[in-house]
Amino acid sequence: MATTTISASRTEPSSFKPGKFSTPTVQQALTSFLYDSHGPTIDNFLIETEKKTGMKREQLFLISASIVSLYLVFGDLAHTVCNLIGVVYPSYVSVKAIRTDEKTDDTKWLIYWTVFGFFSLIDAFAKGIMHAFPIYFLFKALFLMYLFMPQTEGAEILYNNYVDPAVTLFDNWRNGKAKSEVKTEVAQKKK
């Protein structure tokens, strides 16, 4: 079997064999992310953790994700942990985007924060939702990751399909345009 060098100290199989419930794009993206360089401090921490535990990064990630998932369902501070998932990484990359001269990365993260704010309004009803849907914060955390992951571009999709049309409808209503004019304008924007 052919191997691909992932880091100076490891090699991983280059052929992909998906599990029963996985898709190649998700598993490949995760593996790529886990073995990409994230700076010497994080890279060394991951290498040392692998050595100490005798486990691969994928296994460590799955164990960590399972613990966080269980906490999001049963933990007392699930709301806080969920919001940290949706704020810490996006805040970090937003600051990095602001530091660049590139405008597209600024726009990408501005869209994320707009969608984040738009859908955070649902949190006003979180306690009521939790009674009917006890895994709300787990799904919210997955939703927030869907929004900011570059593989999904979820924020852009929701912005273009829901947030921007809703703001356009509001602007047109506020400016006194007729309903037919509003529908025409929204349809033209989608094209």
Short mmCIF file of C-alpha atoms in Angstrom, two decimals:
data_model
loop_
_atom_site.label_atom_id
_atom_site.label_comp_id
_atom_site.label_asym_id
_atom_site.label_seq_id
_atom_site.Cartn_x
_atom_site.Cartn_y
_atom_site.Cartn_z
CA MET A 1 0.00 0.00 0.00
CA ALA A 2 1.32 3.45 -0.88
CA THR A 3 1.96 5.85 1.96
CA THR A 4 2.00 9.60 2.15
CA THR A 5 4.21 11.47 4.59
CA ILE A 6 2.02 13.49 6.93
CA SER A 7 4.60 14.96 9.24
CA ALA A 8 8.28 14.48 9.87
CA SER A 9 7.55 11.71 12.37
CA ARG A 10 4.55 9.90 10.81
CA THR A 11 3.26 8.29 7.69
CA GLU A 12 -0.35 7.45 6.96
CA PRO A 13 -1.94 5.29 4.25
CA SER A 14 -2.82 7.30 1.16
CA SER A 15 -5.72 5.04 0.14
CA PHE A 16 -9.07 5.90 1.65
CA LYS A 17 -11.45 3.27 3.00
CA PRO A 18 -14.64 4.92 4.24
CA GLY A 19 -16.49 3.53 7.23
CA LYS A 20 -20.13 2.53 7.11
CA PHE A 21 -21.45 6.01 8.03
CA SER A 22 -18.71 8.28 6.72
CA THR A 23 -18.22 10.12 3.49
CA PRO A 24 -14.79 10.46 1.91
CA THR A 25 -14.85 14.26 1.92
CA VAL A 26 -15.53 14.59 5.65
CA GLN A 27 -13.02 11.93 6.69
CA GLN A 28 -10.36 13.18 4.30
CA ALA A 29 -10.87 16.79 5.37
CA LEU A 30 -10.66 15.81 9.04
CA THR A 31 -7.51 13.74 8.52
CA SER A 32 -5.95 16.53 6.50
CA PHE A 33 -6.78 19.08 9.20
CA LEU A 34 -5.44 16.88 12.00
CA TYR A 35 -2.10 16.35 10.24
CA ASP A 36 -1.65 19.85 8.80
CA SER A 37 0.85 22.03 10.64
CA HIS A 38 -0.76 24.34 13.21
CA GLY A 39 2.47 25.90 14.45
CA PRO A 40 5.33 24.29 16.36
CA THR A 41 3.64 24.47 19.80
CA ILE A 42 0.46 22.67 18.75
CA ASP A 43 2.31 20.24 16.45
CA ASN A 44 4.70 19.24 19.26
CA PHE A 45 1.80 18.89 21.72
CA LEU A 46 -0.03 16.55 19.32
CA ILE A 47 3.09 14.46 18.65
CA GLU A 48 3.82 14.14 22.39
CA THR A 49 0.18 13.26 23.15
CA GLU A 50 0.28 10.55 20.46
CA LYS A 51 3.48 9.14 21.95
CA LYS A 52 2.19 9.18 25.53
CA THR A 53 -1.20 7.64 24.73
CA GLY A 54 -0.15 5.36 21.88
CA MET A 55 -3.16 6.61 19.92
CA LYS A 56 -3.41 8.32 16.53
CA ARG A 57 -4.74 11.86 16.22
CA GLU A 58 -7.95 10.58 14.70
CA GLN A 59 -8.61 8.45 17.78
CA LEU A 60 -7.77 11.31 20.14
CA PHE A 61 -10.08 13.59 18.18
CA LEU A 62 -12.96 11.08 18.29
CA ILE A 63 -12.56 10.57 22.04
CA SER A 64 -12.44 14.34 22.63
CA ALA A 65 -15.43 14.92 20.33
CA SER A 66 -17.40 12.20 22.15
CA ILE A 67 -16.69 13.75 25.55
CA VAL A 68 -17.69 17.22 24.34
CA SER A 69 -20.83 15.79 22.68
CA LEU A 70 -21.89 14.06 25.88
CA TYR A 71 -21.27 17.25 27.83
CA LEU A 72 -23.36 19.23 25.35
CA VAL A 73 -26.25 16.87 26.08
CA PHE A 74 -25.85 16.40 29.85
CA GLY A 75 -23.54 19.17 31.10
CA ASP A 76 -24.60 22.08 33.28
CA LEU A 77 -22.67 24.59 31.17
CA ALA A 78 -23.63 23.16 27.77
CA HIS A 79 -24.85 26.58 26.61
CA THR A 80 -21.46 28.14 27.40
CA VAL A 81 -19.45 25.32 25.80
CA CYS A 82 -21.63 25.51 22.70
CA ASN A 83 -21.10 29.26 22.40
CA LEU A 84 -17.34 28.82 22.88
CA ILE A 85 -17.35 26.43 19.91
CA GLY A 86 -19.07 29.08 17.80
CA VAL A 87 -16.96 32.02 19.02
CA VAL A 88 -13.34 31.07 19.81
CA TYR A 89 -12.10 29.82 16.43
CA PRO A 90 -14.16 32.28 14.34
CA SER A 91 -12.91 35.17 16.52
CA TYR A 92 -9.30 34.07 16.08
CA VAL A 93 -9.54 33.78 12.29
CA SER A 94 -11.54 37.02 12.10
CA VAL A 95 -8.69 38.88 13.78
CA LYS A 96 -6.22 37.23 11.41
CA ALA A 97 -8.43 38.22 8.46
CA ILE A 98 -8.57 41.84 9.61
CA ARG A 99 -4.76 41.90 9.71
CA THR A 100 -4.50 41.00 6.02
CA ASP A 101 -4.95 43.35 3.08
CA GLU A 102 -7.27 40.81 1.43
CA LYS A 103 -10.94 41.84 1.46
CA THR A 104 -12.48 38.43 0.67
CA ASP A 105 -11.50 36.89 4.02
CA ASP A 106 -12.94 39.92 5.84
CA THR A 107 -16.21 39.49 3.95
CA LYS A 108 -16.30 35.75 4.68
CA TRP A 109 -16.04 36.30 8.44
CA LEU A 110 -18.40 39.28 8.42
CA ILE A 111 -20.94 36.98 6.76
CA TYR A 112 -20.29 34.35 9.47
CA TRP A 113 -20.91 36.85 12.28
CA THR A 114 -24.05 38.15 10.58
CA VAL A 115 -25.48 34.63 10.24
CA PHE A 116 -24.32 33.77 13.78
CA GLY A 117 -26.18 36.79 15.14
CA PHE A 118 -29.26 36.14 13.01
CA PHE A 119 -29.60 32.56 14.24
CA SER A 120 -28.58 33.39 17.82
CA LEU A 121 -32.01 34.93 18.21
CA ILE A 122 -33.26 31.35 18.57
CA ASP A 123 -31.29 31.11 21.82
CA ALA A 124 -33.83 33.35 23.47
CA PHE A 125 -36.06 30.27 23.41
CA ALA A 126 -33.30 27.77 24.36
CA LYS A 127 -34.84 26.72 27.69
CA GLY A 128 -38.17 25.96 26.05
CA ILE A 129 -36.46 24.13 23.20
CA MET A 130 -34.37 22.08 25.66
CA HIS A 131 -37.52 20.65 27.25
CA ALA A 132 -38.80 19.38 23.91
CA PHE A 133 -35.42 18.70 22.28
CA PRO A 134 -32.78 17.81 24.92
CA ILE A 135 -29.90 17.57 22.44
CA TYR A 136 -30.39 21.15 21.25
CA PHE A 137 -26.89 22.34 22.22
CA LEU A 138 -25.22 19.38 20.51
CA PHE A 139 -27.08 20.20 17.29
CA LYS A 140 -26.37 23.90 17.72
CA ALA A 141 -22.64 23.18 18.08
CA LEU A 142 -22.71 21.06 14.92
CA PHE A 143 -24.65 23.82 13.17
CA LEU A 144 -22.08 26.44 14.22
CA MET A 145 -19.25 24.25 12.93
CA TYR A 146 -21.19 23.83 9.67
CA LEU A 147 -21.30 27.62 9.43
CA PHE A 148 -17.57 28.26 9.84
CA MET A 149 -15.95 25.22 8.24
CA PRO A 150 -14.39 26.06 4.86
CA GLN A 151 -15.45 22.65 3.52
CA THR A 152 -19.14 23.47 3.96
CA GLU A 153 -19.29 27.26 3.55
CA GLY A 154 -22.51 27.08 5.54
CA ALA A 155 -22.53 30.74 6.56
CA GLU A 156 -22.39 31.85 2.91
CA ILE A 157 -25.17 29.44 1.94
CA LEU A 158 -27.50 30.59 4.74
CA TYR A 159 -26.61 34.24 4.20
CA ASN A 160 -27.42 34.09 0.48
CA ASN A 161 -30.59 32.01 0.90
CA TYR A 162 -32.13 33.45 4.10
CA VAL A 163 -30.40 36.38 5.79
CA ASP A 164 -29.83 38.64 2.77
CA PRO A 165 -33.35 38.07 1.36
CA ALA A 166 -34.86 38.74 4.82
CA VAL A 167 -32.93 42.01 5.13
CA THR A 168 -33.93 42.94 1.57
CA LEU A 169 -37.60 42.31 2.41
CA PHE A 170 -37.28 44.43 5.55
CA ASP A 171 -35.52 47.26 3.70
CA ASN A 172 -38.15 47.27 0.99
CA TRP A 173 -41.00 47.18 3.52
CA ARG A 174 -39.35 50.01 5.46
CA ASN A 175 -39.00 52.05 2.26
CA GLY A 176 -42.67 51.48 1.39
CA LYS A 177 -42.22 49.36 -1.73
CA ALA A 178 -45.15 47.26 -2.87
CA LYS A 179 -45.07 43.52 -2.20
CA SER A 180 -44.74 42.72 -5.92
CA GLU A 181 -41.68 45.00 -6.19
CA VAL A 182 -40.11 43.30 -3.16
CA LYS A 183 -40.62 39.79 -4.59
CA THR A 184 -39.14 40.86 -7.94
CA GLU A 185 -36.09 42.39 -6.26
CA VAL A 186 -35.48 39.30 -4.08
CA ALA A 187 -35.81 37.02 -7.13
CA GLN A 188 -33.32 39.16 -9.08
CA LYS A 189 -30.79 39.02 -6.22
CA LYS A 190 -30.92 35.21 -6.18
CA LYS A 191 -29.95 35.06 -9.86
#
